[in-house]
mmCIF file of C-alpha atoms in Angstrom:
data_model
loop_
_atom_site.group_PDB
_atom_site.id
_atom_site.type_symbol
_atom_site.label_atom_id
_atom_site.label_comp_id
_atom_site.label_asym_id
_atom_site.label_seq_id
_atom_site.Cartn_x
_atom_site.Cartn_y
_atom_site.Cartn_z
ATOM 1 C CA MET A 1 6.501 -19.026 15.775
ATOM 2 C CA SER A 2 3.435 -20.894 14.395
ATOM 3 C CA SER A 3 3.294 -24.689 14.455
ATOM 4 C CA THR A 4 3.416 -24.761 10.636
ATOM 5 C CA THR A 5 6.558 -22.632 10.615
ATOM 6 C CA SER A 6 8.058 -24.781 13.354
ATOM 7 C CA VAL A 7 7.418 -27.968 11.367
ATOM 8 C CA SER A 8 8.877 -26.456 8.197
ATOM 9 C CA SER A 9 11.981 -25.277 10.048
ATOM 10 C CA ALA A 10 12.567 -28.641 11.762
ATOM 11 C CA LEU A 11 11.999 -30.790 8.664
ATOM 12 C CA ALA A 12 13.640 -28.555 6.049
ATOM 13 C CA PRO A 13 17.059 -30.276 6.471
ATOM 14 C CA TYR A 14 15.326 -33.531 5.466
ATOM 15 C CA GLY A 15 13.805 -32.093 2.288
ATOM 16 C CA TRP A 16 10.464 -30.694 3.495
ATOM 17 C CA ASP A 17 9.166 -27.889 1.253
ATOM 18 C CA ASP A 18 5.962 -26.005 0.454
ATOM 19 C CA ALA A 19 4.832 -28.666 -2.038
ATOM 20 C CA TRP A 20 5.091 -31.388 0.610
ATOM 21 C CA ALA A 21 3.232 -29.122 3.065
ATOM 22 C CA ASP A 22 0.381 -28.737 0.547
ATOM 23 C CA GLU A 23 0.233 -32.529 0.032
ATOM 24 C CA PHE A 24 0.085 -33.041 3.772
ATOM 25 C CA ALA A 25 -2.640 -30.437 4.462
ATOM 26 C CA PRO A 26 -5.575 -32.951 4.609
ATOM 27 C CA TYR A 27 -3.719 -35.075 7.175
ATOM 28 C CA ASP A 28 -2.729 -32.010 9.172
ATOM 29 C CA ALA A 29 -6.439 -31.296 9.529
ATOM 30 C CA GLU A 30 -6.847 -34.792 11.049
ATOM 31 C CA GLY A 31 -4.176 -34.026 13.647
ATOM 32 C CA LEU A 32 -1.588 -36.382 12.144
ATOM 33 C CA LEU A 33 2.139 -35.607 12.245
ATOM 34 C CA PRO A 34 4.328 -35.193 9.123
ATOM 35 C CA GLY A 35 7.657 -36.971 9.072
ATOM 36 C CA ARG A 36 10.222 -38.630 6.839
ATOM 37 C CA VAL A 37 11.140 -42.293 7.102
ATOM 38 C CA ILE A 38 14.838 -42.624 7.860
ATOM 39 C CA ARG A 39 14.928 -46.393 8.373
ATOM 40 C CA VAL A 40 12.638 -49.425 7.938
ATOM 41 C CA ASP A 41 13.122 -52.632 9.868
ATOM 42 C CA ARG A 42 10.774 -55.658 10.056
ATOM 43 C CA GLY A 43 7.448 -53.899 9.755
ATOM 44 C CA GLN A 44 8.466 -50.869 11.780
ATOM 45 C CA CYS A 45 10.207 -47.655 10.866
ATOM 46 C CA ASP A 46 12.033 -44.709 12.373
ATOM 47 C CA VAL A 47 10.443 -41.403 11.395
ATOM 48 C CA VAL A 48 12.017 -37.988 11.903
ATOM 49 C CA THR A 49 9.366 -35.425 12.902
ATOM 50 C CA ALA A 50 9.417 -31.837 14.132
ATOM 51 C CA GLY A 51 9.409 -33.212 17.682
ATOM 52 C CA GLY A 52 12.238 -35.675 17.120
ATOM 53 C CA THR A 53 12.631 -39.239 15.857
ATOM 54 C CA LEU A 54 9.928 -41.741 16.761
ATOM 55 C CA ARG A 55 9.234 -45.425 16.145
ATOM 56 C CA ALA A 56 6.068 -46.398 14.271
ATOM 57 C CA ASP A 57 4.391 -49.534 12.943
ATOM 58 C CA THR A 58 3.774 -49.746 9.177
ATOM 59 C CA ALA A 59 1.077 -52.452 9.199
ATOM 60 C CA PHE A 60 -1.675 -49.897 8.566
ATOM 61 C CA VAL A 61 -0.251 -49.187 5.098
ATOM 62 C CA THR A 62 -0.929 -51.895 2.484
ATOM 63 C CA PRO A 63 1.498 -54.625 3.616
ATOM 64 C CA HIS A 64 1.053 -57.211 0.837
ATOM 65 C CA ASP A 65 2.023 -55.115 -2.191
ATOM 66 C CA PRO A 66 5.849 -54.782 -2.217
ATOM 67 C CA LEU A 67 5.583 -51.559 -4.224
ATOM 68 C CA ARG A 68 3.233 -49.921 -1.721
ATOM 69 C CA VAL A 69 5.011 -50.665 1.521
ATOM 70 C CA VAL A 70 6.582 -47.821 3.462
ATOM 71 C CA CYS A 71 10.227 -47.367 2.482
ATOM 72 C CA THR A 72 13.192 -45.180 3.368
ATOM 73 C CA GLY A 73 12.705 -41.690 1.959
ATOM 74 C CA ASP A 74 8.905 -41.675 2.179
ATOM 75 C CA TRP A 75 7.093 -38.697 3.676
ATOM 76 C CA VAL A 76 4.409 -40.112 5.952
ATOM 77 C CA ALA A 77 1.471 -39.154 8.148
ATOM 78 C CA VAL A 78 1.983 -40.574 11.651
ATOM 79 C CA GLU A 79 -0.408 -40.855 14.560
ATOM 80 C CA PRO A 80 0.475 -38.346 17.306
ATOM 81 C CA GLY A 81 0.283 -40.999 20.014
ATOM 82 C CA GLY A 82 -0.653 -44.581 20.790
ATOM 83 C CA ASN A 83 1.078 -47.807 21.684
ATOM 84 C CA PRO A 84 1.934 -48.988 19.149
ATOM 85 C CA ARG A 85 1.982 -45.814 17.091
ATOM 86 C CA TYR A 86 1.058 -46.269 13.401
ATOM 87 C CA VAL A 87 1.975 -44.738 10.061
ATOM 88 C CA ARG A 88 -1.407 -43.986 8.514
ATOM 89 C CA THR A 89 -0.237 -43.343 4.939
ATOM 90 C CA TYR A 90 2.614 -42.011 2.843
ATOM 91 C CA LEU A 91 2.472 -38.995 0.534
ATOM 92 C CA PRO A 92 2.574 -39.542 -3.257
ATOM 93 C CA ARG A 93 6.158 -40.308 -4.258
ATOM 94 C CA ARG A 94 7.985 -37.961 -6.593
ATOM 95 C CA THR A 95 10.434 -40.684 -7.589
ATOM 96 C CA ALA A 96 10.848 -44.352 -6.669
ATOM 97 C CA PHE A 97 13.858 -46.614 -7.156
ATOM 98 C CA VAL A 98 12.493 -50.110 -7.928
ATOM 99 C CA ARG A 99 14.217 -53.352 -8.848
ATOM 100 C CA SER A 100 12.918 -56.837 -9.602
ATOM 101 C CA THR A 101 13.115 -59.382 -6.788
ATOM 102 C CA SER A 102 14.530 -62.871 -7.220
ATOM 103 C CA SER A 103 11.077 -64.220 -6.388
ATOM 104 C CA LYS A 104 9.405 -66.518 -8.922
ATOM 105 C CA ARG A 105 6.352 -64.274 -8.600
ATOM 106 C CA SER A 106 8.357 -61.537 -10.343
ATOM 107 C CA GLU A 107 7.585 -58.760 -7.910
ATOM 108 C CA GLY A 108 9.082 -55.308 -7.812
ATOM 109 C CA GLN A 109 10.918 -54.176 -4.683
ATOM 110 C CA ILE A 110 11.102 -50.500 -3.826
ATOM 111 C CA LEU A 111 14.498 -49.511 -2.441
ATOM 112 C CA ALA A 112 14.147 -45.766 -1.860
ATOM 113 C CA ALA A 113 11.634 -42.987 -2.494
ATOM 114 C CA ASN A 114 11.724 -39.273 -3.297
ATOM 115 C CA VAL A 115 15.315 -39.355 -4.525
ATOM 116 C CA ASP A 116 16.820 -36.561 -6.640
ATOM 117 C CA HIS A 117 20.238 -38.105 -7.363
ATOM 118 C CA ALA A 118 21.155 -41.783 -7.735
ATOM 119 C CA VAL A 119 24.873 -42.067 -6.962
ATOM 120 C CA VAL A 120 26.250 -45.282 -8.478
ATOM 121 C CA ALA A 121 29.471 -46.140 -6.643
ATOM 122 C CA VAL A 122 31.998 -48.222 -8.608
ATOM 123 C CA SER A 123 35.313 -49.266 -7.107
ATOM 124 C CA LEU A 124 38.529 -48.761 -9.056
ATOM 125 C CA ALA A 125 40.066 -51.513 -6.917
ATOM 126 C CA ALA A 126 38.592 -54.062 -9.332
ATOM 127 C CA GLU A 127 38.165 -54.317 -13.098
ATOM 128 C CA LEU A 128 35.313 -52.159 -14.382
ATOM 129 C CA ASP A 129 32.106 -54.044 -15.183
ATOM 130 C CA LEU A 130 30.539 -51.679 -17.717
ATOM 131 C CA ALA A 131 27.474 -53.873 -18.239
ATOM 132 C CA ARG A 132 26.657 -53.730 -14.522
ATOM 133 C CA ILE A 133 27.069 -49.953 -14.534
ATOM 134 C CA GLU A 134 24.612 -49.759 -17.452
ATOM 135 C CA ARG A 135 22.155 -51.905 -15.492
ATOM 136 C CA PHE A 136 22.339 -49.610 -12.436
ATOM 137 C CA LEU A 137 21.903 -46.572 -14.666
ATOM 138 C CA ALA A 138 18.815 -48.032 -16.365
ATOM 139 C CA LEU A 139 17.151 -48.422 -12.961
ATOM 140 C CA ALA A 140 18.283 -44.959 -11.906
ATOM 141 C CA TRP A 141 16.899 -43.227 -14.999
ATOM 142 C CA GLU A 142 13.639 -45.193 -14.701
ATOM 143 C CA SER A 143 13.222 -44.014 -11.100
ATOM 144 C CA GLY A 144 13.073 -40.391 -12.186
ATOM 145 C CA ALA A 145 16.308 -39.449 -10.406
ATOM 146 C CA GLN A 146 19.425 -37.991 -12.033
ATOM 147 C CA PRO A 147 22.212 -40.613 -12.042
ATOM 148 C CA VAL A 148 25.799 -39.838 -11.103
ATOM 149 C CA VAL A 149 28.626 -42.392 -11.414
ATOM 150 C CA VAL A 150 31.316 -42.111 -8.754
ATOM 151 C CA LEU A 151 34.519 -44.068 -9.319
ATOM 152 C CA THR A 152 35.688 -44.655 -5.747
ATOM 153 C CA LYS A 153 39.154 -45.482 -4.388
ATOM 154 C CA ALA A 154 40.746 -43.287 -7.063
ATOM 155 C CA ASP A 155 43.948 -43.211 -4.989
ATOM 156 C CA LEU A 156 44.542 -46.809 -6.126
ATOM 157 C CA VAL A 157 44.973 -45.514 -9.697
ATOM 158 C CA PRO A 158 47.609 -42.787 -9.243
ATOM 159 C CA ASP A 159 48.509 -42.574 -12.934
ATOM 160 C CA ALA A 160 46.484 -39.684 -14.417
ATOM 161 C CA VAL A 161 46.454 -41.140 -17.956
ATOM 162 C CA THR A 162 45.158 -44.528 -16.810
ATOM 163 C CA ARG A 163 42.515 -42.852 -14.671
ATOM 164 C CA ALA A 164 41.424 -40.692 -17.623
ATOM 165 C CA HIS A 165 41.010 -43.795 -19.806
ATOM 166 C CA LEU A 166 38.839 -45.456 -17.154
ATOM 167 C CA VAL A 167 36.656 -42.357 -16.895
ATOM 168 C CA GLN A 168 36.320 -42.269 -20.680
ATOM 169 C CA ASP A 169 35.231 -45.932 -20.763
ATOM 170 C CA VAL A 170 32.496 -45.217 -18.220
ATOM 171 C CA GLU A 171 31.408 -42.012 -19.969
ATOM 172 C CA THR A 172 30.912 -44.004 -23.181
ATOM 173 C CA SER A 173 28.591 -46.320 -21.252
ATOM 174 C CA ALA A 174 26.819 -43.484 -19.449
ATOM 175 C CA PRO A 175 25.673 -40.804 -21.916
ATOM 176 C CA GLY A 176 24.347 -37.707 -20.167
ATOM 177 C CA VAL A 177 25.642 -38.832 -16.773
ATOM 178 C CA PRO A 178 28.351 -37.040 -14.734
ATOM 179 C CA VAL A 179 31.296 -39.364 -14.007
ATOM 180 C CA LEU A 180 33.466 -38.397 -11.027
ATOM 181 C CA THR A 181 36.610 -39.913 -9.539
ATOM 182 C CA VAL A 182 36.691 -39.713 -5.756
ATOM 183 C CA SER A 183 39.092 -40.835 -3.058
ATOM 184 C CA ALA A 184 37.699 -40.836 0.452
ATOM 185 C CA GLN A 185 41.250 -41.624 1.580
ATOM 186 C CA ASP A 186 42.763 -38.303 0.529
ATOM 187 C CA GLY A 187 39.577 -36.293 -0.099
ATOM 188 C CA ASP A 188 40.176 -35.930 -3.831
ATOM 189 C CA GLY A 189 36.916 -35.136 -5.668
ATOM 190 C CA LEU A 190 34.783 -35.049 -2.526
ATOM 191 C CA ASP A 191 34.044 -31.327 -2.865
ATOM 192 C CA VAL A 192 32.484 -31.832 -6.309
ATOM 193 C CA LEU A 193 30.336 -34.730 -5.091
ATOM 194 C CA ALA A 194 29.313 -32.834 -1.944
ATOM 195 C CA ALA A 195 28.126 -29.922 -4.092
ATOM 196 C CA ILE A 196 25.963 -32.279 -6.177
ATOM 197 C CA VAL A 197 24.333 -34.108 -3.251
ATOM 198 C CA ALA A 198 23.705 -30.853 -1.357
ATOM 199 C CA GLY A 199 20.823 -30.165 -3.730
ATOM 200 C CA GLY A 200 18.189 -32.640 -2.514
ATOM 201 C CA THR A 201 18.054 -36.328 -1.609
ATOM 202 C CA SER A 202 20.670 -38.759 -2.924
ATOM 203 C CA VAL A 203 20.800 -42.546 -2.721
ATOM 204 C CA LEU A 204 24.089 -44.465 -2.725
ATOM 205 C CA LEU A 205 23.985 -47.611 -4.871
ATOM 206 C CA GLY A 206 26.540 -50.241 -5.770
ATOM 207 C CA GLN A 207 27.933 -53.670 -5.043
ATOM 208 C CA SER A 208 29.349 -54.677 -1.683
ATOM 209 C CA GLY A 209 32.934 -53.459 -1.515
ATOM 210 C CA ALA A 210 32.291 -50.427 -3.745
ATOM 211 C CA GLY A 211 33.142 -48.102 -0.864
ATOM 212 C CA LYS A 212 29.644 -46.720 -0.269
ATOM 213 C CA SER A 213 29.865 -46.613 3.525
ATOM 214 C CA THR A 214 33.324 -45.024 3.412
ATOM 215 C CA LEU A 215 31.970 -42.462 0.962
ATOM 216 C CA ALA A 216 28.971 -41.807 3.214
ATOM 217 C CA ASN A 217 31.246 -41.243 6.209
ATOM 218 C CA ALA A 218 33.387 -38.821 4.190
ATOM 219 C CA LEU A 219 30.323 -36.801 3.157
ATOM 220 C CA LEU A 220 28.940 -36.842 6.703
ATOM 221 C CA GLY A 221 32.269 -35.793 8.183
ATOM 222 C CA GLU A 222 32.137 -38.540 10.820
ATOM 223 C CA ASP A 223 32.210 -42.338 11.083
ATOM 224 C CA VAL A 224 28.503 -43.085 11.157
ATOM 225 C CA MET A 225 28.449 -46.112 8.839
ATOM 226 C CA ASP A 226 30.303 -49.335 9.661
ATOM 227 C CA VAL A 227 33.224 -50.070 7.337
ATOM 228 C CA ARG A 228 35.083 -53.364 6.907
ATOM 229 C CA ALA A 229 38.165 -54.307 4.920
ATOM 230 C CA ILE A 230 37.670 -55.757 1.441
ATOM 231 C CA ARG A 231 39.376 -58.804 -0.037
ATOM 232 C CA ASP A 232 42.531 -57.971 -1.960
ATOM 233 C CA VAL A 233 41.903 -60.775 -4.452
ATOM 234 C CA ASP A 234 38.741 -59.363 -6.034
ATOM 235 C CA GLY A 235 37.989 -56.052 -4.350
ATOM 236 C CA LYS A 236 34.796 -57.382 -2.777
ATOM 237 C CA GLY A 237 33.715 -57.346 0.826
ATOM 238 C CA ARG A 238 30.961 -58.407 3.188
ATOM 239 C CA HIS A 239 27.832 -56.298 3.466
ATOM 240 C CA THR A 240 28.466 -53.637 6.110
ATOM 241 C CA THR A 241 25.181 -51.771 5.646
ATOM 242 C CA THR A 242 22.182 -54.042 6.300
ATOM 243 C CA THR A 243 19.367 -51.498 6.123
ATOM 244 C CA ARG A 244 18.679 -48.363 4.113
ATOM 245 C CA ASN A 245 19.468 -45.348 6.279
ATOM 246 C CA LEU A 246 18.567 -41.720 5.593
ATOM 247 C CA LEU A 247 20.936 -39.102 7.010
ATOM 248 C CA ALA A 248 21.010 -35.298 6.803
ATOM 249 C CA LEU A 249 24.327 -34.011 5.457
ATOM 250 C CA PRO A 250 26.142 -31.164 7.250
ATOM 251 C CA GLY A 251 26.592 -29.252 3.983
ATOM 252 C CA GLY A 252 22.931 -29.584 3.027
ATOM 253 C CA GLY A 253 21.025 -32.366 1.341
ATOM 254 C CA VAL A 254 20.051 -35.843 2.466
ATOM 255 C CA LEU A 255 21.834 -39.150 1.858
ATOM 256 C CA ILE A 256 20.360 -42.658 1.772
ATOM 257 C CA ASP A 257 22.964 -45.388 2.147
ATOM 258 C CA THR A 258 21.957 -48.865 0.955
ATOM 259 C CA PRO A 259 23.268 -52.409 1.412
ATOM 260 C CA GLY A 260 25.464 -53.763 -1.384
ATOM 261 C CA LEU A 261 23.223 -55.075 -4.153
ATOM 262 C CA ARG A 262 24.179 -58.526 -5.445
ATOM 263 C CA GLY A 263 21.260 -58.727 -7.862
ATOM 264 C CA VAL A 264 20.097 -55.720 -9.850
ATOM 265 C CA GLY A 265 17.093 -57.006 -11.790
ATOM 266 C CA LEU A 266 15.172 -54.630 -14.033
ATOM 267 C CA TRP A 267 11.548 -53.848 -13.242
ATOM 268 C CA ASP A 268 9.597 -52.367 -16.165
ATOM 269 C CA ALA A 269 12.540 -50.138 -17.046
ATOM 270 C CA SER A 270 12.177 -49.695 -20.814
ATOM 271 C CA THR A 271 12.459 -45.911 -20.559
ATOM 272 C CA GLY A 272 15.588 -46.230 -18.421
ATOM 273 C CA VAL A 273 17.190 -48.681 -20.855
ATOM 274 C CA GLY A 274 16.443 -46.304 -23.727
ATOM 275 C CA GLN A 275 18.084 -43.459 -21.815
ATOM 276 C CA VAL A 276 21.255 -45.459 -21.089
ATOM 277 C CA PHE A 277 21.564 -46.465 -24.735
ATOM 278 C CA ALA A 278 20.402 -43.167 -26.206
ATOM 279 C CA GLU A 279 22.835 -43.350 -29.135
ATOM 280 C CA ILE A 280 21.447 -46.746 -30.199
ATOM 281 C CA GLU A 281 17.855 -45.514 -30.029
ATOM 282 C CA GLU A 282 18.850 -42.513 -32.121
ATOM 283 C CA LEU A 283 20.558 -44.708 -34.719
ATOM 284 C CA ALA A 284 17.494 -46.986 -34.806
ATOM 285 C CA GLY A 285 15.491 -44.096 -36.253
ATOM 286 C CA ASP A 286 17.490 -44.500 -39.471
ATOM 287 C CA CYS A 287 16.896 -48.263 -39.825
ATOM 288 C CA ARG A 288 14.992 -49.378 -42.940
ATOM 289 C CA PHE A 289 12.351 -51.199 -40.879
ATOM 290 C CA HIS A 290 10.598 -49.499 -37.977
ATOM 291 C CA ASP A 291 10.557 -52.779 -35.988
ATOM 292 C CA CYS A 292 14.201 -53.600 -36.719
ATOM 293 C CA ALA A 293 15.695 -55.913 -34.083
ATOM 294 C CA HIS A 294 19.265 -54.907 -35.050
ATOM 295 C CA GLU A 295 20.290 -58.519 -35.571
ATOM 296 C CA SER A 296 20.529 -59.311 -39.285
ATOM 297 C CA GLU A 297 17.986 -57.073 -41.005
ATOM 298 C CA PRO A 298 19.039 -55.296 -44.231
ATOM 299 C CA GLY A 299 19.402 -51.540 -43.926
ATOM 300 C CA CYS A 300 20.027 -51.644 -40.157
ATOM 301 C CA ALA A 301 21.709 -48.386 -39.152
ATOM 302 C CA VAL A 302 22.727 -49.825 -35.775
ATOM 303 C CA LEU A 303 24.607 -52.778 -37.267
ATOM 304 C CA ALA A 304 26.200 -50.433 -39.790
ATOM 305 C CA ALA A 305 27.506 -48.280 -36.917
ATOM 306 C CA VAL A 306 29.003 -51.391 -35.276
ATOM 307 C CA GLU A 307 30.735 -52.336 -38.540
ATOM 308 C CA THR A 308 32.270 -48.866 -38.941
ATOM 309 C CA GLY A 309 33.368 -48.820 -35.296
ATOM 310 C CA ASP A 310 31.148 -45.853 -34.401
ATOM 311 C CA LEU A 311 29.231 -48.064 -31.958
ATOM 312 C CA PRO A 312 31.046 -50.606 -29.747
ATOM 313 C CA GLY A 313 29.693 -54.112 -30.277
ATOM 314 C CA ARG A 314 29.678 -54.595 -26.507
ATOM 315 C CA ARG A 315 27.162 -51.747 -26.159
ATOM 316 C CA LEU A 316 24.771 -53.381 -28.613
ATOM 317 C CA GLU A 317 25.028 -56.755 -26.848
ATOM 318 C CA SER A 318 24.344 -55.120 -23.489
ATOM 319 C CA TYR A 319 21.381 -53.223 -24.963
ATOM 320 C CA ARG A 320 19.879 -56.425 -26.386
ATOM 321 C CA LYS A 321 20.334 -58.261 -23.096
ATOM 322 C CA LEU A 322 18.662 -55.588 -20.978
ATOM 323 C CA LEU A 323 15.773 -55.215 -23.441
ATOM 324 C CA ARG A 324 15.179 -58.988 -23.439
ATOM 325 C CA GLU A 325 15.293 -59.120 -19.645
ATOM 326 C CA ASN A 326 12.921 -56.198 -19.310
ATOM 327 C CA GLN A 327 10.503 -57.715 -21.832
ATOM 328 C CA TYR A 328 10.522 -60.988 -19.918
ATOM 329 C CA ILE A 329 9.785 -59.272 -16.592
ATOM 330 C CA VAL A 330 6.962 -57.165 -18.026
ATOM 331 C CA ALA A 331 5.492 -60.154 -19.874
ATOM 332 C CA LYS A 332 5.110 -62.033 -16.595
ATOM 333 C CA THR A 333 2.468 -59.540 -15.511
ATOM 334 C CA ASP A 334 1.093 -58.511 -18.934
ATOM 335 C CA ALA A 335 -0.936 -61.214 -20.740
ATOM 336 C CA ARG A 336 -1.181 -59.220 -23.992
ATOM 337 C CA LEU A 337 2.578 -58.737 -24.176
ATOM 338 C CA ARG A 338 3.080 -62.443 -23.383
ATOM 339 C CA ALA A 339 0.927 -63.358 -26.384
ATOM 340 C CA GLU A 340 2.816 -60.924 -28.632
ATOM 341 C CA LEU A 341 6.183 -62.340 -27.528
ATOM 342 C CA ARG A 342 5.018 -65.916 -28.174
ATOM 343 C CA LYS A 343 3.873 -64.891 -31.649
ATOM 344 C CA ASP A 344 7.212 -63.209 -32.310
ATOM 345 C CA TRP A 345 9.158 -66.250 -31.052
ATOM 346 C CA LYS A 346 7.132 -68.533 -33.344
ATOM 347 C CA ARG A 347 7.740 -66.207 -36.308
ATOM 348 C CA LYS A 348 11.493 -66.135 -35.663
ATOM 349 C CA GLY A 349 11.491 -69.905 -35.147
ATOM 350 C CA ALA A 350 9.770 -70.433 -38.507
ATOM 351 C CA ILE A 351 12.287 -68.147 -40.234
ATOM 352 C CA GLY A 352 15.154 -70.049 -38.609
ATOM 353 C CA ARG A 353 13.761 -73.438 -39.651
ATOM 354 C CA ALA A 354 13.192 -72.214 -43.212
ATOM 355 C CA ALA A 355 16.767 -70.947 -43.398
ATOM 356 C CA LEU A 356 18.062 -74.290 -42.100
ATOM 357 C CA ARG A 357 16.013 -76.238 -44.699
ATOM 358 C CA ALA A 358 17.294 -73.994 -47.499
ATOM 359 C CA LYS A 359 20.861 -74.533 -46.312
ATOM 360 C CA GLN A 360 20.409 -78.313 -46.168
ATOM 361 C CA GLN A 361 18.798 -78.419 -49.617
ATOM 362 C CA GLY A 362 21.701 -76.406 -51.013
ATOM 363 C CA ARG A 363 24.125 -79.005 -49.636
ATOM 364 C CA LEU A 364 22.141 -81.863 -51.243
ATOM 365 C CA ARG A 365 22.321 -80.335 -54.713
#
C-alpha cells in the first residue's frame, strides 16, 4: 500500500477526500504531514494524522487575527518532527462558522471550520425562544453549512398534538430547514439524525442545557462527553463542554461538539439573515419603493402581509432587529457604510422632527 493510499485510508473517517489531497499536494512535497484539528487549547492543538493523534503548536499560523487562527475542523500541514512541533498552515476552508465577539473591537471569532451540517439543539424542557433560533440559523446559513434544528428532550412533551404544534412554530421560523424531535432518553428520532450527520462534518450548537453533550453521547454510542443535570426552574445548566471537540462517529461522519453559547452575535451575516427570513425578502420585491424599510412606507407589501395575518408580526420585528445588528457590526469595520448609515439616520431624524412640528402646529390651530 502506497503512503498516499495509507493516508487516505487513515484520514477518510475524518472527512479526507481527493479534493483535500489535491489541496495538500504542495505541502506533501515539502515533507509535511496532513491532519485534521480535533481540539484547540491555549495556542496548541490536537491533530489526528495517519500515524495517530499528535500535539502541535499553532503560533506559526497568524496568531493576531481571530479569523485566521487554527480552529477545530481545520485541515492542517504539520511538521513531521520537532520539539515543539508546529502547524505550518491550514488548508483553505470550505465553510467557516463565525460569530461576533463581545469585544469592543468588534472582532469575529471562528468556532468551527469545514462543516457540512450545523445542528442547532433546542431543548423542549423550556419555552421556545424563536428569535434565538433565528439568530443561530442566520449564522449557520452564513457559514455555508446546511442548518438542522433538533428539538431535544422530546420525551418531556409526550402529547403528540402539543409536540406537533411546537414543531410547526419552529418550522415557521426556519424556512428550508429540517426540524427534528429527538429524545436521547428513549432513542426516539436518533436514527433520522444519525442518517443526516453521517454525510460529512456536523457541528452541534445551542445554549447550555440544550442537551448537546447528551445528544453527542447518543450519536457516539458511548459516554464520551461530560453531562450534568440541568436546573428544573428554567431548563438551563452549567457548561459541561469547555472546548470544541471533533469526534468520528461510528456510523460515519464527524461531529464537533461545542460549549453552550451564551452570546450569539452576528458577524457580517446579511446573506444568512436573508435566508432565514426568505418570505420577507420575497415580499419586499413587491414593495412600491425598492429601498422600503417596511416601517410606515405606503405600498409596503411586507406590512400588508402583517395586516392580513400572512406574516407574523414577531417575524418582522426579529428580521428588523437582526438586520440592524448586522449593519452595526459591519459599519464598525466599513467607513463607507458608517457614513451611509449616519446620512440615513440624519434623514430619518429630519423626517421625524418635521412630523412632530406638523403635529404641534395642528394642535395650535
